[in-house]
Amino acid sequence: MTTAAADVLDYDEVLERFDPVLGLEVHVELNTATKMFCGCRVVFGAPPNTQVCPTCLGLPGALPSLNEKALESAVRIGLALGCAIRPWGRFARKNYFYPDMPKNYQISQYDEPIAENGALEVTLEDGTAVTVEIERAHMEEDTGKLTHIGSSDGRIGGADQSLVDFNRAGTPLIEIVTKPIVGTGARAPEVARAYVTALRELLGALGVSDVRMEQGSLRCDANVSLMAKGAQEFGTRTETKNVNSLRSVETAVRHEMRRQAAVLVNGGEILQETRHYQDDGTTKPGRIKETAADYRYFPEPDLVPVAPDPAWVQSLRATLPEPPARRRARLQAEWGFSDEVMRDVVNAGAVELIIESVEAGAGADAARGVWLSQLSRVANERGVALADLPITPAQVAKTLALVASGELTSKMAAQVIDGVLAGEGEPDAVVAQRGLKVVRDDGALQAAVDAALAQFPSEADAIREGRQQAIGPVMGAVMKAMKGQADGKAVRALILKSCGQG
């Protein structure tokens, strides 16, 4: 049954009638110091049009020169994906017009990509493994960026003017393209998200990109088509451009499946077009999607062919890190985390932070508790990544060491973390400045316990009779009297002892 208001088909009905086919194109901005074909710096957030030169602006007579570090990153990415590295290949000009592309063509690789025919195994939430085949990974330059003024959502629809910033034009990109992903059925949206998640993790481990989706350094174009049950040929595809979050990748694929199915069931035809992801989880049409012939590819005349030395390629193979999935399994076993807990750690981007905290002396579980509770909440409130908070794993480890030694309670530790985040200095300095110290005066503590037992006589009688569940109000009164500076375990033990239960 269709939902007329949204022009989509119920998901279960989509699966009864059609088989989805996916194709995912992920664009990765490399973290090189300079651009792909010139010496301009790559600086995120720099004032508009300050990181430009005649080459990346496409001015007459300016000649490109390949960034060697970008080539190295491209080869390492290809090797990590199990691709064959092409021993010789040329760049090409991809010709099309868009206001943020100063040359009216993009230097890319067409029929001779640097890496081809690889695979990436991804794991779904229930542990199911899916192998996604990689068709190619090729080098190209990024375009500039348009800012649309006057629209309610910052998009071109409803804008009365658009401003262009060419700082990003020429930034080194690697585009990783999958082969058609078939046979995933109802799990197609989940597979899409899992693939981008695994790819982001791999690229982060390689150290070739900061893979910040919210900043656009990793973007996914999601191609979706539907085949009628029993059909042999793929349906017409759409390409949802520049999806920049993991959740949005999954949502965009699901929506396109439902939207296309509604069109087909109602007798319509799918247009081969680009579409734009919307904040409400839907997609809107962009432009009719070109074919390769429309781009009029031809060899880039100003760049020599790329011919990596096989010995150099082999030396780069030796620099590859432990595969993320294998490393994650090893760490999970070492830390004793359940599958669910480890997924939470990975999704929060906390793996490296916990590793560094453990190396600084913290227990893995205690470090996880801090990074995934208090610090994750602060990161969400500030709208930043966990790793960008102004606190280091070493500072977290030091705070946890003070708890382990009995010098701080867990509540005091939370205050220390707040102080470090507020710029009050190292944990020891925050402790001293805020007067955070566990009370160890047995006389003062005993007096507080006696007063609390007198305040709650019925609870005191219950404790004396062995009903320890009645201890809560008494403990609360003691902690309040001690202004939170007493150790909870010590308070409990003293209450029980005072009631003849110790």
Short mmCIF file of C-alpha atoms in Angstrom, two decimals:
data_model
loop_
_atom_site.label_atom_id
_atom_site.label_comp_id
_atom_site.label_asym_id
_atom_site.label_seq_id
_atom_site.Cartn_x
_atom_site.Cartn_y
_atom_site.Cartn_z
CA MET A 1 0.00 0.00 0.00
CA THR A 2 1.37 3.43 -0.88
CA THR A 3 1.56 6.34 1.48
CA ALA A 4 0.23 9.10 -0.75
CA ALA A 5 1.50 11.97 1.38
CA ALA A 6 5.10 10.83 0.98
CA ASP A 7 4.84 8.91 -2.35
CA VAL A 8 6.53 5.87 -0.89
CA LEU A 9 5.64 2.20 -0.60
CA ASP A 10 5.60 0.30 2.67
CA TYR A 11 9.00 -1.31 3.13
CA ASP A 12 7.67 -4.86 3.44
CA GLU A 13 5.78 -4.45 0.18
CA VAL A 14 8.93 -3.16 -1.53
CA LEU A 15 10.69 -6.38 -0.58
CA GLU A 16 7.79 -8.54 -1.76
CA ARG A 17 7.93 -6.99 -5.24
CA PHE A 18 11.56 -5.96 -5.81
CA ASP A 19 15.21 -6.78 -5.17
CA PRO A 20 17.44 -3.77 -4.40
CA VAL A 21 20.81 -3.17 -6.09
CA LEU A 22 23.29 -0.79 -4.49
CA GLY A 23 26.40 0.98 -5.70
CA LEU A 24 28.33 3.14 -3.26
CA GLU A 25 30.82 5.83 -4.23
CA VAL A 26 32.79 7.26 -1.33
CA HIS A 27 34.87 10.41 -1.77
CA VAL A 28 37.72 10.76 0.70
CA GLU A 29 39.60 14.02 1.18
CA LEU A 30 43.23 13.21 1.91
CA ASN A 31 44.99 14.94 4.79
CA THR A 32 47.94 16.13 2.74
CA ALA A 33 49.45 19.50 3.59
CA THR A 34 48.92 20.82 0.06
CA LYS A 35 46.49 20.34 -2.80
CA MET A 36 46.56 17.63 -5.45
CA PHE A 37 48.17 19.60 -8.26
CA CYS A 38 49.55 22.78 -6.69
CA GLY A 39 51.26 24.06 -3.54
CA CYS A 40 48.25 25.72 -1.92
CA ARG A 41 47.69 24.71 1.68
CA VAL A 42 44.74 22.51 2.62
CA VAL A 43 43.17 24.26 5.62
CA PHE A 44 39.62 23.54 6.72
CA GLY A 45 37.72 26.66 7.75
CA ALA A 46 40.19 29.19 6.31
CA PRO A 47 38.68 32.52 5.19
CA PRO A 48 37.03 32.11 1.77
CA ASN A 49 39.23 32.21 -1.31
CA THR A 50 42.49 32.62 0.61
CA GLN A 51 43.99 29.19 -0.19
CA VAL A 52 44.06 29.56 -3.98
CA CYS A 53 46.56 30.11 -6.80
CA PRO A 54 46.55 30.28 -10.62
CA THR A 55 46.80 26.48 -10.88
CA CYS A 56 43.80 25.50 -8.74
CA LEU A 57 41.84 28.43 -10.19
CA GLY A 58 42.52 27.14 -13.70
CA LEU A 59 44.06 30.35 -14.98
CA PRO A 60 45.67 30.29 -18.44
CA GLY A 61 49.25 29.04 -18.51
CA ALA A 62 49.20 27.47 -15.03
CA LEU A 63 50.36 23.84 -15.08
CA PRO A 64 49.49 21.08 -12.57
CA SER A 65 52.04 18.88 -10.79
CA LEU A 66 51.04 15.70 -8.93
CA ASN A 67 51.27 15.65 -5.13
CA GLU A 68 53.55 12.69 -4.27
CA LYS A 69 52.03 12.24 -0.81
CA ALA A 70 48.57 11.98 -2.37
CA LEU A 71 49.84 9.25 -4.69
CA GLU A 72 51.33 7.41 -1.71
CA SER A 73 48.02 7.62 0.17
CA ALA A 74 46.13 6.38 -2.90
CA VAL A 75 48.41 3.34 -3.20
CA ARG A 76 48.12 2.53 0.50
CA ILE A 77 44.32 2.76 0.31
CA GLY A 78 44.29 0.44 -2.69
CA LEU A 79 46.54 -2.08 -0.97
CA ALA A 80 44.45 -2.01 2.21
CA LEU A 81 41.36 -2.79 0.13
CA GLY A 82 43.10 -5.74 -1.51
CA CYS A 83 43.21 -4.00 -4.88
CA ALA A 84 45.71 -4.49 -7.68
CA ILE A 85 47.84 -1.38 -8.17
CA ARG A 86 47.98 -0.34 -11.80
CA PRO A 87 51.62 -0.17 -12.96
CA TRP A 88 50.91 2.63 -15.46
CA GLY A 89 48.00 5.01 -15.90
CA ARG A 90 47.01 8.46 -17.06
CA PHE A 91 44.92 11.23 -15.63
CA ALA A 92 41.90 12.41 -17.61
CA ARG A 93 39.82 15.54 -17.93
CA LYS A 94 36.21 15.12 -16.89
CA ASN A 95 34.36 17.95 -18.60
CA TYR A 96 31.25 19.49 -17.11
CA PHE A 97 30.12 22.87 -15.86
CA TYR A 98 29.25 23.72 -12.29
CA PRO A 99 29.73 27.12 -10.62
CA ASP A 100 32.13 25.83 -7.94
CA MET A 101 34.52 24.23 -10.47
CA PRO A 102 36.84 26.96 -11.76
CA LYS A 103 38.31 25.09 -14.76
CA ASN A 104 34.98 23.70 -16.04
CA TYR A 105 36.66 20.31 -15.96
CA GLN A 106 37.92 18.08 -13.18
CA ILE A 107 41.25 16.29 -13.32
CA SER A 108 40.42 12.69 -12.48
CA GLN A 109 41.19 9.13 -13.55
CA TYR A 110 38.82 7.41 -15.94
CA ASP A 111 39.70 4.09 -17.56
CA GLU A 112 43.07 3.77 -15.83
CA PRO A 113 42.47 4.05 -12.05
CA ILE A 114 45.38 3.68 -9.64
CA ALA A 115 43.72 0.68 -7.89
CA GLU A 116 41.07 -1.82 -8.95
CA ASN A 117 39.37 -5.11 -8.07
CA GLY A 118 39.44 -5.28 -4.29
CA ALA A 119 37.01 -6.14 -1.48
CA LEU A 120 36.05 -5.09 2.02
CA GLU A 121 34.36 -7.41 4.49
CA VAL A 122 31.83 -5.67 6.70
CA THR A 123 29.97 -6.91 9.76
CA LEU A 124 26.31 -6.16 10.43
CA GLU A 125 24.85 -5.55 13.89
CA ASP A 126 23.99 -9.22 14.44
CA GLY A 127 27.47 -10.36 13.43
CA THR A 128 26.59 -11.31 9.85
CA ALA A 129 29.58 -10.83 7.54
CA VAL A 130 29.06 -9.35 4.07
CA THR A 131 31.79 -8.99 1.45
CA VAL A 132 31.51 -5.82 -0.61
CA GLU A 133 33.52 -5.95 -3.83
CA ILE A 134 35.46 -2.85 -4.84
CA GLU A 135 35.57 -1.94 -8.50
CA ARG A 136 38.15 0.84 -8.32
CA ALA A 137 39.79 3.57 -6.30
CA HIS A 138 41.01 6.54 -8.28
CA MET A 139 42.62 9.92 -7.70
CA GLU A 140 40.99 13.24 -8.51
CA GLU A 141 40.68 16.82 -7.28
CA ASP A 142 37.81 18.22 -5.24
CA THR A 143 35.62 21.12 -6.35
CA GLY A 144 34.97 24.36 -4.50
CA LYS A 145 32.03 24.98 -2.22
CA LEU A 146 28.83 26.97 -2.70
CA THR A 147 27.04 28.76 0.14
CA HIS A 148 23.41 29.52 -0.60
CA ILE A 149 22.00 32.69 0.96
CA GLY A 150 18.34 33.32 1.64
CA SER A 151 16.98 29.79 1.91
CA SER A 152 15.63 28.44 5.17
CA ASP A 153 17.84 25.33 5.20
CA GLY A 154 21.01 26.59 3.52
CA ARG A 155 20.23 24.68 0.31
CA ILE A 156 19.83 26.14 -3.16
CA GLY A 157 16.03 25.84 -3.13
CA GLY A 158 14.63 29.22 -2.08
CA ALA A 159 18.04 30.95 -2.07
CA ASP A 160 18.32 34.40 -3.64
CA GLN A 161 22.08 34.29 -4.12
CA SER A 162 24.98 31.84 -3.92
CA LEU A 163 28.57 32.53 -2.89
CA VAL A 164 31.49 30.42 -4.05
CA ASP A 165 34.61 29.57 -2.05
CA PHE A 166 37.43 27.99 -4.09
CA ASN A 167 39.59 27.03 -1.08
CA ARG A 168 38.53 23.39 -1.42
CA ALA A 169 39.05 23.32 -5.20
CA GLY A 170 42.02 21.07 -5.90
CA THR A 171 41.99 19.27 -2.54
CA PRO A 172 43.23 15.68 -3.08
CA LEU A 173 40.41 13.16 -3.33
CA ILE A 174 40.25 9.40 -3.59
CA GLU A 175 36.99 8.05 -4.94
CA ILE A 176 36.27 4.45 -3.94
CA VAL A 177 33.61 2.77 -6.06
CA THR A 178 31.96 -0.56 -5.28
CA LYS A 179 30.78 -3.11 -7.76
CA PRO A 180 26.99 -3.62 -7.76
CA ILE A 181 25.89 -4.94 -4.37
CA VAL A 182 23.14 -7.51 -4.87
CA GLY A 183 21.37 -10.11 -2.77
CA THR A 184 21.11 -8.04 0.41
CA GLY A 185 17.29 -7.77 0.33
CA ALA A 186 15.80 -6.18 3.41
CA ARG A 187 19.25 -5.49 4.82
CA ALA A 188 20.40 -3.30 1.93
CA PRO A 189 20.21 -0.04 3.97
CA GLU A 190 22.06 -1.70 6.85
CA VAL A 191 24.74 -3.05 4.50
CA ALA A 192 25.25 0.44 3.05
CA ARG A 193 25.78 1.92 6.49
CA ALA A 194 28.03 -0.94 7.62
CA TYR A 195 30.18 -0.57 4.50
CA VAL A 196 30.73 3.17 4.97
CA THR A 197 31.39 2.56 8.68
CA ALA A 198 34.01 -0.10 7.94
CA LEU A 199 35.59 2.02 5.20
CA ARG A 200 35.78 5.04 7.47
CA GLU A 201 37.43 2.93 10.16
CA LEU A 202 39.97 1.53 7.67
CA LEU A 203 40.86 4.96 6.29
CA GLY A 204 41.23 6.32 9.80
CA ALA A 205 43.57 3.47 10.71
CA LEU A 206 45.65 4.19 7.59
CA GLY A 207 45.99 7.80 8.71
CA VAL A 208 45.30 9.15 5.21
CA SER A 209 42.27 11.28 6.14
CA ASP A 210 40.53 12.65 9.20
CA VAL A 211 37.32 11.04 7.78
CA ARG A 212 35.16 13.77 9.32
CA MET A 213 31.83 13.24 7.61
CA GLU A 214 30.30 16.31 9.24
CA GLN A 215 33.06 18.45 7.67
CA GLY A 216 32.78 16.79 4.28
CA SER A 217 36.13 15.02 4.29
CA LEU A 218 34.27 11.75 3.72
CA ARG A 219 31.12 11.81 1.59
CA CYS A 220 29.02 9.01 0.17
CA ASP A 221 27.06 8.97 -3.08
CA ALA A 222 24.44 6.23 -2.75
CA ASN A 223 23.27 4.61 -6.00
CA VAL A 224 20.03 2.64 -5.70
CA SER A 225 17.96 0.72 -8.24
CA LEU A 226 15.24 -1.92 -8.03
CA MET A 227 14.73 -5.13 -10.00
CA ALA A 228 11.34 -6.77 -10.18
CA LYS A 229 11.35 -10.22 -8.60
CA GLY A 230 12.72 -12.71 -11.11
CA ALA A 231 14.20 -10.04 -13.42
CA GLN A 232 17.74 -10.42 -14.74
CA GLU A 233 18.59 -6.81 -15.63
CA PHE A 234 19.21 -4.02 -13.16
CA GLY A 235 16.67 -1.23 -12.95
CA THR A 236 17.38 2.44 -13.60
CA ARG A 237 19.43 3.90 -10.79
CA THR A 238 19.41 7.18 -8.92
CA GLU A 239 22.41 8.68 -7.17
CA THR A 240 21.85 10.47 -3.87
CA LYS A 241 24.81 12.85 -3.62
CA ASN A 242 27.10 13.81 -0.77
CA VAL A 243 25.41 12.00 2.11
CA ASN A 244 27.49 13.00 5.11
CA SER A 245 26.55 10.81 8.06
CA LEU A 246 26.33 7.07 8.66
CA ARG A 247 22.70 7.25 9.72
CA SER A 248 21.86 9.32 6.64
CA VAL A 249 23.43 6.72 4.34
CA GLU A 250 21.10 4.07 5.74
CA THR A 251 18.07 6.37 5.68
CA ALA A 252 18.73 7.57 2.12
CA VAL A 253 18.95 4.02 0.77
CA ARG A 254 15.76 2.97 2.54
CA HIS A 255 13.87 6.03 1.32
CA GLU A 256 15.01 5.58 -2.29
CA MET A 257 13.90 1.95 -2.24
CA ARG A 258 10.44 2.97 -1.01
CA ARG A 259 10.17 5.97 -3.36
CA GLN A 260 11.27 4.09 -6.48
CA ALA A 261 8.95 1.21 -5.66
CA ALA A 262 5.99 3.59 -5.40
CA VAL A 263 6.83 5.08 -8.80
CA LEU A 264 7.12 1.66 -10.45
CA VAL A 265 3.99 0.21 -8.84
CA ASN A 266 2.01 3.24 -10.03
CA GLY A 267 3.17 2.71 -13.61
CA GLY A 268 5.87 5.37 -13.69
CA GLU A 269 9.48 5.24 -14.79
CA ILE A 270 12.58 5.95 -12.74
CA LEU A 271 14.70 8.81 -14.05
CA GLN A 272 18.45 8.32 -14.03
CA GLU A 273 19.20 11.39 -11.96
CA THR A 274 21.12 12.76 -9.04
CA ARG A 275 19.14 13.44 -5.88
CA HIS A 276 19.79 15.47 -2.75
CA TYR A 277 19.32 14.09 0.76
CA GLN A 278 17.06 16.14 3.01
CA ASP A 279 17.15 16.53 6.78
CA ASP A 280 13.74 14.84 7.09
CA GLY A 281 15.15 11.60 5.62
CA THR A 282 13.77 12.07 2.11
CA THR A 283 15.50 12.87 -1.19
CA LYS A 284 14.75 15.53 -3.79
CA PRO A 285 15.64 15.51 -7.49
CA GLY A 286 18.78 17.26 -8.64
CA ARG A 287 19.83 16.97 -12.27
CA ILE A 288 19.54 14.28 -14.93
CA LYS A 289 22.50 11.96 -14.40
CA GLU A 290 25.10 12.07 -17.15
CA THR A 291 26.72 9.01 -18.68
CA ALA A 292 30.48 8.68 -19.19
CA ALA A 293 30.11 9.88 -22.78
CA ASP A 294 28.54 13.12 -21.58
CA TYR A 295 31.70 14.02 -19.70
CA ARG A 296 33.84 13.85 -22.88
CA TYR A 297 36.78 12.26 -21.08
CA PHE A 298 40.16 12.65 -22.73
CA PRO A 299 43.74 12.22 -21.43
CA GLU A 300 45.01 15.14 -19.35
CA PRO A 301 47.71 16.69 -21.59
CA ASP A 302 49.51 18.59 -18.81
CA LEU A 303 50.35 15.60 -16.58
CA VAL A 304 52.70 12.71 -17.24
CA PRO A 305 51.39 9.16 -16.69
CA VAL A 306 51.55 7.67 -13.22
CA ALA A 307 53.84 4.62 -13.06
CA PRO A 308 54.50 3.54 -9.44
CA ASP A 309 57.74 1.62 -8.93
CA PRO A 310 56.76 -1.95 -7.89
CA ALA A 311 59.47 -1.96 -5.21
CA TRP A 312 58.04 1.26 -3.77
CA VAL A 313 54.54 -0.23 -3.80
CA GLN A 314 55.83 -3.25 -1.88
CA SER A 315 57.52 -0.99 0.65
CA LEU A 316 54.18 0.76 1.21
CA ARG A 317 52.49 -2.59 1.76
CA ALA A 318 54.76 -3.05 4.77
CA THR A 319 53.36 0.15 6.32
CA LEU A 320 49.76 -1.06 6.42
CA PRO A 321 48.31 -1.26 9.93
CA GLU A 322 46.62 -4.29 11.44
CA PRO A 323 43.22 -4.61 9.72
CA PRO A 324 40.64 -2.76 11.87
CA ALA A 325 38.30 -5.76 12.22
CA ARG A 326 41.12 -8.00 13.42
CA ARG A 327 42.46 -5.30 15.72
CA ARG A 328 39.00 -4.63 17.13
CA ALA A 329 38.50 -8.33 17.90
CA ARG A 330 41.87 -8.47 19.64
CA LEU A 331 41.16 -5.37 21.74
CA GLN A 332 37.70 -6.61 22.62
CA ALA A 333 39.18 -9.84 23.95
CA GLU A 334 41.89 -7.98 25.89
CA TRP A 335 39.40 -5.55 27.41
CA GLY A 336 36.68 -8.12 28.09
CA PHE A 337 33.96 -6.09 26.36
CA SER A 338 30.78 -7.68 25.05
CA ASP A 339 29.89 -7.35 21.35
CA GLU A 340 27.29 -4.70 22.19
CA VAL A 341 29.69 -2.67 24.32
CA MET A 342 32.40 -2.83 21.64
CA ARG A 343 29.93 -1.62 19.00
CA ASP A 344 29.10 1.35 21.22
CA VAL A 345 32.81 2.12 21.60
CA VAL A 346 33.38 1.96 17.84
CA ASN A 347 30.30 4.02 16.99
CA ALA A 348 31.35 6.69 19.48
CA GLY A 349 34.81 6.94 17.91
CA ALA A 350 36.36 6.05 21.27
CA VAL A 351 38.62 3.12 20.39
CA GLU A 352 41.84 5.12 20.11
CA LEU A 353 40.95 7.25 23.14
CA ILE A 354 40.47 4.16 25.29
CA ILE A 355 43.71 2.64 23.97
CA GLU A 356 45.63 5.77 24.94
CA SER A 357 43.90 5.93 28.33
CA VAL A 358 44.87 2.31 29.03
CA GLU A 359 48.44 3.01 27.93
CA ALA A 360 48.46 5.88 30.44
CA GLY A 361 47.48 3.50 33.25
CA ALA A 362 43.67 3.41 33.29
CA GLY A 363 41.55 0.29 33.35
CA ALA A 364 39.76 -0.32 30.05
CA ASP A 365 36.28 -0.52 31.59
CA ALA A 366 36.78 2.58 33.71
CA ALA A 367 38.10 4.51 30.70
CA ARG A 368 35.14 3.37 28.61
CA GLY A 369 32.79 4.60 31.33
CA VAL A 370 34.24 8.11 31.25
CA TRP A 371 34.52 8.48 27.46
CA LEU A 372 31.11 6.99 26.64
CA SER A 373 29.09 8.66 29.38
CA GLN A 374 30.17 12.05 30.66
CA LEU A 375 32.48 12.98 27.79
CA SER A 376 30.18 11.72 25.02
CA ARG A 377 27.38 13.79 26.50
CA VAL A 378 29.57 16.90 26.52
CA ALA A 379 30.71 16.24 22.94
CA ASN A 380 27.10 15.96 21.80
CA GLU A 381 26.17 19.16 23.59
CA ARG A 382 29.07 21.03 21.98
CA GLY A 383 28.55 19.46 18.58
CA VAL A 384 32.14 18.22 18.30
CA ALA A 385 33.82 14.86 17.91
CA LEU A 386 34.85 13.07 21.09
CA ALA A 387 38.53 13.37 20.19
CA ASP A 388 38.18 17.15 19.80
CA LEU A 389 37.23 17.78 23.42
CA PRO A 390 39.89 19.72 25.37
CA ILE A 391 40.88 16.73 27.49
CA THR A 392 43.50 14.07 26.85
CA PRO A 393 43.49 10.33 27.56
CA ALA A 394 46.37 10.94 29.97
CA GLN A 395 44.21 13.39 31.95
CA VAL A 396 41.36 10.89 32.03
CA ALA A 397 43.77 8.20 33.23
CA LYS A 398 45.13 10.48 35.98
CA THR A 399 41.61 11.24 37.20
CA LEU A 400 40.75 7.54 37.29
CA ALA A 401 43.98 6.85 39.18
CA LEU A 402 42.84 9.27 41.91
CA VAL A 403 39.58 7.32 42.17
CA ALA A 404 41.40 3.98 42.31
CA SER A 405 43.66 5.24 45.11
CA GLY A 406 40.66 6.36 47.14
CA GLU A 407 41.56 10.05 46.94
CA LEU A 408 38.42 10.86 44.95
CA THR A 409 34.92 9.46 44.69
CA SER A 410 33.35 8.88 41.28
CA LYS A 411 31.24 12.01 41.74
CA MET A 412 34.35 14.03 42.54
CA ALA A 413 36.03 12.57 39.47
CA ALA A 414 33.17 13.90 37.35
CA GLN A 415 33.82 17.35 38.79
CA VAL A 416 37.52 17.02 37.96
CA ILE A 417 36.64 16.13 34.36
CA ASP A 418 34.38 19.20 34.23
CA GLY A 419 37.23 21.33 35.53
CA VAL A 420 39.70 20.06 32.95
CA LEU A 421 37.16 20.70 30.19
CA ALA A 422 36.67 24.22 31.54
CA GLY A 423 40.38 24.93 31.21
CA GLU A 424 41.18 24.89 34.93
CA GLY A 425 44.36 22.90 34.41
CA GLU A 426 45.55 19.35 35.05
CA PRO A 427 43.51 17.02 37.31
CA ASP A 428 45.71 17.66 40.38
CA ALA A 429 45.26 21.40 39.93
CA VAL A 430 41.48 21.05 39.63
CA VAL A 431 41.40 18.90 42.79
CA ALA A 432 43.34 21.53 44.73
CA GLN A 433 41.41 24.50 43.34
CA ARG A 434 37.99 22.99 43.97
CA GLY A 435 38.91 21.47 47.33
CA LEU A 436 37.99 17.96 46.26
CA LYS A 437 39.20 15.43 48.79
CA VAL A 438 37.75 12.30 50.36
CA VAL A 439 37.23 12.80 54.12
CA ARG A 440 39.32 10.31 56.03
CA ASP A 441 38.60 11.62 59.53
CA ASP A 442 37.01 8.55 61.14
CA GLY A 443 35.67 10.64 64.00
CA ALA A 444 33.84 13.07 61.70
CA LEU A 445 32.49 10.20 59.63
CA GLN A 446 31.27 8.29 62.70
CA ALA A 447 29.53 11.41 63.98
CA ALA A 448 27.74 11.82 60.64
CA VAL A 449 26.66 8.16 60.70
CA ASP A 450 25.33 8.45 64.27
CA ALA A 451 23.38 11.57 63.34
CA ALA A 452 21.89 9.89 60.25
CA LEU A 453 20.82 6.80 62.21
CA ALA A 454 19.12 9.06 64.73
CA GLN A 455 17.40 10.95 61.87
CA PHE A 456 16.01 7.71 60.39
CA PRO A 457 15.17 5.46 63.38
CA SER A 458 12.87 3.06 61.49
CA GLU A 459 15.51 2.48 58.80
CA ALA A 460 18.14 2.04 61.51
CA ASP A 461 15.99 -0.65 63.18
CA ALA A 462 15.52 -2.39 59.83
CA ILE A 463 19.26 -2.45 59.24
CA ARG A 464 19.84 -3.87 62.72
CA GLU A 465 17.37 -6.63 61.81
CA GLY A 466 19.43 -7.49 58.74
CA ARG A 467 17.37 -5.69 56.09
CA GLN A 468 20.22 -3.92 54.35
CA GLN A 469 18.00 -2.55 51.57
CA ALA A 470 16.88 0.10 54.09
CA ILE A 471 20.34 1.68 54.11
CA GLY A 472 19.67 4.16 51.28
CA PRO A 473 18.21 7.12 53.23
CA VAL A 474 20.88 6.77 55.93
CA MET A 475 23.69 6.78 53.37
CA GLY A 476 22.15 9.77 51.62
CA ALA A 477 22.07 11.73 54.86
CA VAL A 478 25.71 10.90 55.61
CA MET A 479 26.90 11.89 52.14
CA LYS A 480 24.95 15.14 52.36
CA ALA A 481 26.49 15.92 55.74
CA MET A 482 29.96 15.18 54.36
CA LYS A 483 29.24 17.33 51.26
CA GLY A 484 29.89 14.37 48.99
CA GLN A 485 33.48 14.04 50.20
CA ALA A 486 33.15 10.64 51.82
CA ASP A 487 33.85 7.31 50.18
CA GLY A 488 30.57 5.46 49.61
CA LYS A 489 31.98 2.03 50.41
CA ALA A 490 33.47 3.29 53.65
CA VAL A 491 30.20 4.96 54.63
CA ARG A 492 28.21 1.80 53.96
CA ALA A 493 30.63 -0.33 55.95
CA LEU A 494 30.53 2.06 58.90
CA ILE A 495 26.70 2.18 58.93
CA LEU A 496 26.50 -1.63 58.93
CA LYS A 497 29.12 -1.85 61.67
CA SER A 498 27.27 0.74 63.77
CA CYS A 499 24.09 -1.35 63.43
CA GLY A 500 25.85 -4.58 64.44
CA GLN A 501 25.90 -5.95 60.91
CA GLY A 502 29.56 -5.32 60.07
#
